[in-house]
Amino acid sequence: MDTLRDIGGRPHAQGLPCKAFVLLLWAPPSISFADWELNMPVGVTEISESVYSLHMTIFWICVVIALIVFGIMFWSIFHHRKSKGAKPAEFHESTTVEIIWTIIPLLILVGMAVPATATLRQMYDTSEAEVDIQITGYQWKWRYQYLNEEIDFFSNLSTPKEQIQNQAEKTDTYLLEVDNPLVLPVGKKVRFLLTSNDVIHSWWIPDFAVKKDAIPGFINEAWTKIDKPGTYRGQCAELCGKDHGFMPIVVVAMNDNDYSAWVAQQQAAKQAKAASAEKEWTLAELMTKGEQVYNTACAACHQANGMGIPGAFPALKGSVMATQDKAAHINIVLNGKAGTAMAAYGGQFDAVDLAAVITYERNAWGNDTKEMVTPQEIKQARGQ
Amino acid sequence: MNDMTQPELMHGHHGPAQGITRWLYTTNHKDIGTLYLWFSFAMFLIGGCMALVIRSELFQPGLQLVQPEFFNQMTTMHGLIMVFGAVMPAFVGLANWMIPLMVGAPDMALPRMNNLGFWILPFAFAMLLSTLLMEGGGPNFGWTFYAPLSTTYAPPSVTFFIFSVHMMGISSIMGAINVIATILNMRAPGMTMMKMPLFVWTWLITAFLLIAVMPVLAGVITMMLMDIHFGTSFFDAGGGGDPVLFQHLFWFFGHPEVYIMILPAFGIISHIVPTFSRKRLFGYASMVYATASIALLSFVVWAHHMFTVGLPLAGELFFMYSTMLIAVPTGVKVFNWVSTMFRGAISFETPMLFAIGFIVLFTIGGFSGLMLAISPADFQYHDTYFVVAHFHYVLVPGAVFSIIAGAYYWLPKWTGHMYNERLGQWHFWLSMIGVNLTFFPMHFIGLAGMPRRIPDYALQFADFNMIASIGGFMFGFSQLLFLYIVIKCIKGGEKAEAKPWEGAEGLEWQVASPAPYHTFAQPPRID
Amino acid sequence: MKDQNPHKTTVSKLVLATLGMFLFGFLLVPLYDVFCDITGLNGKVSNTAYIEKEGFTVDPNRKVTVQFLTNTNANMNWLFEAEARSIQVHPGELSKVSFKVINPSLKRMTAQAVPSVSPSEGAEYLLKTQCFCFEQQELGAGASLQMTLLFRVDPNLPQHIKTLTLAYTLFDITDTRSVSSIAQLDPAKIRQPEPRGSADHIASTVPSIHVQDTILLAGGY
């Protein structure tokens, strides 16, 4: 019985093909009701609360109308059935009744439109924000740029591949966890400026009731003011290609002091990183760092084993590109390949990360060129 | 006409040609109607299999059966096939069969075009399905194919997708022209517009919608084609275009398209409810006006699909108000059906069961539509499973149930036999439970935050997804029972009278069952 | 059959309506642009220079923050930044900002900057008299360029707008050197695939998978 409980409850055990069948038989009794989320979250902002109350108001209006209409219908079904000897009436129109049931819904709708309009107006007022953040959608990650604090980073899914492929147990934040969350202060108006690098994405945090499309070439605005510190999770809400389901959004909201400390720490880290570009790197160091970068930025297409996906994404293992002309290799990573899915990564990573990842590609999976690409070489190639 | 050479025609009583040529060359509205109906059922099963692939993958969190690339192809193809291959052709099939019978015409106005219009479809869908086998896979950008995912970032097979959609569009337009010409010019003497049966009325309005918006769809995909192959930039910001323009154009087609899929359903329900309530339809005239106003409103609500793209405030408000307005005529229809049942003498044969199922579940879909219209709340609903639940409620227990109800209702007329009532009832209850099990939980997972079109999901959505998958299989397999019932009914069964339903009214019940190959060679007189 | 005449007129009207709606679909494209120009829908701003009219009085009592965002689209490798992240201006005064681009690649490239303004309501009040986004920029390998933007904020800017954000996205149009959206309707301006460049043409238009594949086979990657 223990195994069965494990399957249906949380955490979900995975893998065996016969389990699907077992589940089919055992799922209902083993479902844990605590996990059933039935409704929209109330959220942690003033806007999300008014959206929630709009949602509930219209919901109850619908329920009442449904009870009346279906009530009459089922009453007829029970009482006016032929088997009970009902005789059909003759009436088939009534202008008065028809006018009444046109006017009443109209009035209900007007009543609904008033609060909805007020909430919408509030949502559109982006003025006087204290923090400005540019959010850029990429296939398949988010980039956050703090416009006034000079902080700039990418946020990638951090759920390990093994969990997705059912080789490891899934954790509670499965698919809703990232390496670098967006950190925001509590109680301050934060303005988001959204755009996209490639296709249309949509940035959504249910707890803020913020959902806005990120459109290539265009800028969109949204704002929030978080009431409570905490971690809030959302997902990309517009189909954006293969890994649309794998680009979550995580926001960590902090109180003022913690936020300032975080900003200072980010800026210090940035300086340290810039300084590290000047130091002498060893091949081993670059390989370690390169593997991390490769797994976040390259493995989605070229795969963790460097084999690519035949017919779609080329292999790097044993390829001409990754084993011969170094300059060409640096060039394609920095500048991308026009007309293909290979983006220009020159603007996405700093010199150290780029040097590391190219070094990694040239030495991993038996591509033993023993060649090292240094951050200085990258800077040179970037014209810096 | 080729058939002219055949001696039977001289007598005006010839039967169909024999063998395959009957179906290839037929210009008979009943044959073509049959072809459409079988074709749409085949597509319904293919699209249904794709839905089951989707539901199997979503049975549990994690990637089990398919990879995300293929999952996206499945969602896209499922949508395209169900919309253009199952629902629309099914309604065209019903129109072909029933409109000439209902208006007292000997055939459709343009029989040869009718044949062509049908035979384009198998080729269009063969081409569309073949893209799944192409390098890079089939269309994977959703049935709404938003640029630039469907242009710059599309698989090479997108060109075939574009041509197949062009072919489907041409077929629909030909069907629509035929319906309009038939209804406007071939009604029996004495049948004024306001005496037309509601199925005819709703189809007339639908046909005008088709003529208005299918060419716009053709225009949009032509622009895509030019962007992809001829260096224009309609939808590419880099060349001065705008990806949002694509959405405006698409939904200018797309929203009326939604009503194209539901107005004929209203017509069918408006026949079945009075028949089995043994009482005249309540508010015939208001039904007609409601249908027309829904059709007109459908042209000014399209941007409610785009509330999150960053419309200006005035735009959001306009589209929110106009969308909410649609609830009024739709409500009128539901009230009219309920009033028809009120104080009737109701019996519950299978068509009536499906019609009641339609009224209840379509209304639930309408309520969630009203919720979606509230723009600030839509920021939470948009692109989640709540939307998936909404449009499946209006399309599956809505459009599909009405088609099934219509099929049961007219099967005696088509085949000359009664279907097996007991099995029909089983089919209804299995479908009813299956459909609710599948789509009702989707409201919850949508509200809880699950985006649509994702192959894998967070753990808190697991339980409801599992229930939805079980329901999906149940609903899917129940349709095989329908296939069995139909085949059994064609092969034999209790003989059907000309008017098998006590309360039925209309010209179609004045001809024998099965309807002779040629009917109303002499137009009937209506007074 | 009865007489065919009523069908003929009905059908010809319907066919005309169909063709009309097809054309209408295309007509919606310029209409949409006009509509956007008027309403600033979607933050889309006019891509032509604002012709200076006299009569701007600088409003010394009001300050508006203008932010500049610089983005590059996928596959665009140029380094692109504004000399100032944001500036404060008085409505009506003429301001100048410069932007720097570097083409770090090994080939000559052409870029198009696409402007977008947020909030979209403010788009029509940002008047650009000179902007690098009015034309395409061509840069040789390793070259760099200072580009200028001259603009005014219209004093009629609604009072509640205190910040205007002007975002530029740089697109690589080396292979698809094309045209503004209106010009699409002019066949003369549609790029003809040149005979030798045809391979190039295919590379730029057929989606990625094919191209990478060919190169893979050719041993390039």
PDB file of C-alpha atoms in Angstrom, chain C residues 38-176:
ATOM      1  CA  ILE C  38      -3.185  58.522 -34.783  1.00  0.00           C
ATOM      2  CA  THR C  39      -3.684  56.657 -31.551  1.00  0.00           C
ATOM      3  CA  GLY C  40      -0.164  55.544 -30.723  1.00  0.00           C
ATOM      4  CA  LEU C  41      -1.617  52.053 -30.447  1.00  0.00           C
ATOM      5  CA  ASN C  42       0.950  49.561 -29.307  1.00  0.00           C
ATOM      6  CA  GLY C  43       3.575  52.285 -28.790  1.00  0.00           C
ATOM      7  CA  LYS C  44       4.178  52.270 -32.500  1.00  0.00           C
ATOM      8  CA  VAL C  45       5.579  55.613 -33.528  1.00  0.00           C
ATOM      9  CA  SER C  46       5.884  57.312 -36.825  1.00  0.00           C
ATOM     10  CA  ASN C  47       9.009  56.373 -38.680  1.00  0.00           C
ATOM     11  CA  THR C  48       9.309  59.637 -40.509  1.00  0.00           C
ATOM     12  CA  ALA C  49      10.802  62.884 -39.328  1.00  0.00           C
ATOM     13  CA  TYR C  50       8.588  65.329 -37.571  1.00  0.00           C
ATOM     14  CA  ILE C  51       8.432  68.528 -39.591  1.00  0.00           C
ATOM     15  CA  GLU C  52       9.100  71.393 -37.226  1.00  0.00           C
ATOM     16  CA  LYS C  53       6.363  73.913 -36.905  1.00  0.00           C
ATOM     17  CA  GLU C  54       6.925  77.114 -35.044  1.00  0.00           C
ATOM     18  CA  GLY C  55       5.059  77.909 -31.923  1.00  0.00           C
ATOM     19  CA  PHE C  56       6.546  75.591 -29.342  1.00  0.00           C
ATOM     20  CA  THR C  57       6.835  77.336 -26.073  1.00  0.00           C
ATOM     21  CA  VAL C  58       9.158  75.650 -23.687  1.00  0.00           C
ATOM     22  CA  ASP C  59       7.455  74.942 -20.415  1.00  0.00           C
ATOM     23  CA  PRO C  60      10.138  75.656 -17.814  1.00  0.00           C
ATOM     24  CA  ASN C  61       7.988  74.559 -14.905  1.00  0.00           C
ATOM     25  CA  ARG C  62       7.447  71.023 -16.032  1.00  0.00           C
ATOM     26  CA  LYS C  63      10.006  68.275 -16.249  1.00  0.00           C
ATOM     27  CA  VAL C  64       9.589  64.993 -18.092  1.00  0.00           C
ATOM     28  CA  THR C  65      11.983  62.101 -17.781  1.00  0.00           C
ATOM     29  CA  VAL C  66      12.815  60.448 -21.064  1.00  0.00           C
ATOM     30  CA  GLN C  67      14.359  56.998 -20.769  1.00  0.00           C
ATOM     31  CA  PHE C  68      16.270  55.287 -23.522  1.00  0.00           C
ATOM     32  CA  LEU C  69      16.382  51.523 -23.868  1.00  0.00           C
ATOM     33  CA  THR C  70      18.597  49.789 -26.354  1.00  0.00           C
ATOM     34  CA  ASN C  71      17.880  46.238 -27.390  1.00  0.00           C
ATOM     35  CA  THR C  72      19.099  43.944 -30.092  1.00  0.00           C
ATOM     36  CA  ASN C  73      16.961  41.290 -31.677  1.00  0.00           C
ATOM     37  CA  ALA C  74      17.999  37.628 -31.903  1.00  0.00           C
ATOM     38  CA  ASN C  75      20.966  37.062 -34.206  1.00  0.00           C
ATOM     39  CA  MET C  76      21.865  40.732 -33.960  1.00  0.00           C
ATOM     40  CA  ASN C  77      25.314  40.910 -32.475  1.00  0.00           C
ATOM     41  CA  TRP C  78      25.994  44.624 -32.574  1.00  0.00           C
ATOM     42  CA  LEU C  79      26.841  46.389 -29.369  1.00  0.00           C
ATOM     43  CA  PHE C  80      24.338  49.168 -28.996  1.00  0.00           C
ATOM     44  CA  GLU C  81      24.032  51.666 -26.210  1.00  0.00           C
ATOM     45  CA  ALA C  82      22.725  55.111 -25.446  1.00  0.00           C
ATOM     46  CA  GLU C  83      25.100  57.736 -24.137  1.00  0.00           C
ATOM     47  CA  ALA C  84      22.567  58.465 -21.390  1.00  0.00           C
ATOM     48  CA  ARG C  85      20.133  56.035 -19.824  1.00  0.00           C
ATOM     49  CA  SER C  86      17.679  58.826 -19.219  1.00  0.00           C
ATOM     50  CA  ILE C  87      17.499  62.603 -19.375  1.00  0.00           C
ATOM     51  CA  GLN C  88      15.185  65.235 -17.985  1.00  0.00           C
ATOM     52  CA  VAL C  89      13.660  67.635 -20.455  1.00  0.00           C
ATOM     53  CA  HIS C  90      11.263  70.530 -20.375  1.00  0.00           C
ATOM     54  CA  PRO C  91       8.376  69.976 -22.761  1.00  0.00           C
ATOM     55  CA  GLY C  92       8.974  71.911 -25.955  1.00  0.00           C
ATOM     56  CA  GLU C  93      12.763  72.094 -25.776  1.00  0.00           C
ATOM     57  CA  LEU C  94      14.903  70.436 -28.399  1.00  0.00           C
ATOM     58  CA  SER C  95      17.169  67.724 -26.986  1.00  0.00           C
ATOM     59  CA  LYS C  96      19.932  65.658 -28.443  1.00  0.00           C
ATOM     60  CA  VAL C  97      21.034  62.187 -27.443  1.00  0.00           C
ATOM     61  CA  SER C  98      23.621  60.062 -29.089  1.00  0.00           C
ATOM     62  CA  PHE C  99      23.802  56.323 -29.400  1.00  0.00           C
ATOM     63  CA  LYS C 100      26.855  54.223 -30.124  1.00  0.00           C
ATOM     64  CA  VAL C 101      26.932  51.046 -32.195  1.00  0.00           C
ATOM     65  CA  ILE C 102      29.788  48.658 -32.870  1.00  0.00           C
ATOM     66  CA  ASN C 103      29.703  45.860 -35.397  1.00  0.00           C
ATOM     67  CA  PRO C 104      32.019  43.296 -33.813  1.00  0.00           C
ATOM     68  CA  SER C 105      31.518  40.636 -36.468  1.00  0.00           C
ATOM     69  CA  LEU C 106      33.783  39.691 -39.320  1.00  0.00           C
ATOM     70  CA  LYS C 107      31.432  40.912 -42.045  1.00  0.00           C
ATOM     71  CA  ARG C 108      29.677  44.003 -43.280  1.00  0.00           C
ATOM     72  CA  MET C 109      26.164  44.247 -41.911  1.00  0.00           C
ATOM     73  CA  THR C 110      23.060  46.384 -42.202  1.00  0.00           C
ATOM     74  CA  ALA C 111      20.825  47.220 -39.278  1.00  0.00           C
ATOM     75  CA  GLN C 112      17.480  48.839 -38.782  1.00  0.00           C
ATOM     76  CA  ALA C 113      16.529  50.386 -35.473  1.00  0.00           C
ATOM     77  CA  VAL C 114      12.867  50.097 -34.582  1.00  0.00           C
ATOM     78  CA  PRO C 115      11.542  52.619 -32.058  1.00  0.00           C
ATOM     79  CA  SER C 116       8.748  51.989 -29.617  1.00  0.00           C
ATOM     80  CA  VAL C 117       7.374  54.302 -26.962  1.00  0.00           C
ATOM     81  CA  SER C 118       5.814  53.511 -23.646  1.00  0.00           C
ATOM     82  CA  PRO C 119       3.299  54.426 -22.340  1.00  0.00           C
ATOM     83  CA  SER C 120       1.734  54.104 -25.754  1.00  0.00           C
ATOM     84  CA  GLU C 121      -0.532  57.004 -24.918  1.00  0.00           C
ATOM     85  CA  GLY C 122       2.548  59.231 -24.946  1.00  0.00           C
ATOM     86  CA  ALA C 123       3.876  58.000 -28.283  1.00  0.00           C
ATOM     87  CA  GLU C 124       2.384  60.778 -30.357  1.00  0.00           C
ATOM     88  CA  TYR C 125       3.910  63.452 -28.107  1.00  0.00           C
ATOM     89  CA  LEU C 126       7.486  62.351 -28.678  1.00  0.00           C
ATOM     90  CA  LEU C 127       8.453  64.279 -31.770  1.00  0.00           C
ATOM     91  CA  LYS C 128      11.626  63.129 -33.455  1.00  0.00           C
ATOM     92  CA  THR C 129      13.110  65.674 -35.837  1.00  0.00           C
ATOM     93  CA  GLN C 130      16.167  63.597 -36.576  1.00  0.00           C
ATOM     94  CA  CYS C 131      16.647  59.938 -35.850  1.00  0.00           C
ATOM     95  CA  PHE C 132      18.938  57.155 -36.969  1.00  0.00           C
ATOM     96  CA  CYS C 133      15.856  54.977 -37.081  1.00  0.00           C
ATOM     97  CA  PHE C 134      14.664  56.809 -40.194  1.00  0.00           C
ATOM     98  CA  GLU C 135      17.268  55.002 -42.236  1.00  0.00           C
ATOM     99  CA  GLN C 136      19.218  51.777 -42.290  1.00  0.00           C
ATOM    100  CA  GLN C 137      22.712  51.701 -40.869  1.00  0.00           C
ATOM    101  CA  GLU C 138      25.462  49.861 -42.649  1.00  0.00           C
ATOM    102  CA  LEU C 139      28.700  49.081 -40.855  1.00  0.00           C
ATOM    103  CA  GLY C 140      31.832  47.247 -41.950  1.00  0.00           C
ATOM    104  CA  ALA C 141      33.454  44.540 -39.850  1.00  0.00           C
ATOM    105  CA  GLY C 142      34.677  45.991 -36.578  1.00  0.00           C
ATOM    106  CA  ALA C 143      33.449  49.501 -37.384  1.00  0.00           C
ATOM    107  CA  SER C 144      31.632  51.743 -34.957  1.00  0.00           C
ATOM    108  CA  LEU C 145      29.332  54.735 -35.302  1.00  0.00           C
ATOM    109  CA  GLN C 146      27.825  57.528 -33.240  1.00  0.00           C
ATOM    110  CA  MET C 147      24.181  58.039 -34.124  1.00  0.00           C
ATOM    111  CA  THR C 148      22.094  61.030 -33.233  1.00  0.00           C
ATOM    112  CA  LEU C 149      18.556  61.512 -32.077  1.00  0.00           C
ATOM    113  CA  LEU C 150      17.027  64.988 -31.984  1.00  0.00           C
ATOM    114  CA  PHE C 151      13.638  65.226 -30.372  1.00  0.00           C
ATOM    115  CA  ARG C 152      11.149  67.367 -28.564  1.00  0.00           C
ATOM    116  CA  VAL C 153       8.427  66.440 -26.135  1.00  0.00           C
ATOM    117  CA  ASP C 154       5.183  68.041 -27.197  1.00  0.00           C
ATOM    118  CA  PRO C 155       4.027  70.447 -24.470  1.00  0.00           C
ATOM    119  CA  ASN C 156       0.533  69.025 -24.905  1.00  0.00           C
ATOM    120  CA  LEU C 157       1.713  65.789 -23.285  1.00  0.00           C
ATOM    121  CA  PRO C 158      -1.004  64.809 -20.786  1.00  0.00           C
ATOM    122  CA  GLN C 159      -0.116  65.979 -17.299  1.00  0.00           C
ATOM    123  CA  HIS C 160      -0.172  62.551 -15.718  1.00  0.00           C
ATOM    124  CA  ILE C 161       2.636  61.275 -17.919  1.00  0.00           C
ATOM    125  CA  LYS C 162       5.892  62.008 -16.187  1.00  0.00           C
ATOM    126  CA  THR C 163       8.142  59.436 -17.795  1.00  0.00           C
ATOM    127  CA  LEU C 164       8.417  58.534 -21.438  1.00  0.00           C
ATOM    128  CA  THR C 165      10.355  55.455 -22.396  1.00  0.00           C
ATOM    129  CA  LEU C 166      11.801  55.250 -25.867  1.00  0.00           C
ATOM    130  CA  ALA C 167      13.050  51.783 -26.709  1.00  0.00           C
ATOM    131  CA  TYR C 168      15.068  50.975 -29.790  1.00  0.00           C
ATOM    132  CA  THR C 169      15.466  47.439 -31.007  1.00  0.00           C
ATOM    133  CA  LEU C 170      18.190  46.833 -33.534  1.00  0.00           C
ATOM    134  CA  PHE C 171      17.368  44.253 -36.201  1.00  0.00           C
ATOM    135  CA  ASP C 172      19.836  42.604 -38.523  1.00  0.00           C
ATOM    136  CA  ILE C 173      18.468  43.158 -42.018  1.00  0.00           C
ATOM    137  CA  THR C 174      21.604  42.312 -43.953  1.00  0.00           C
ATOM    138  CA  ASP C 175      19.882  39.444 -45.717  1.00  0.00           C
ATOM    139  CA  THR C 176      16.355  40.730 -45.833  1.00  0.00           C
TER     140      THR C 176
END
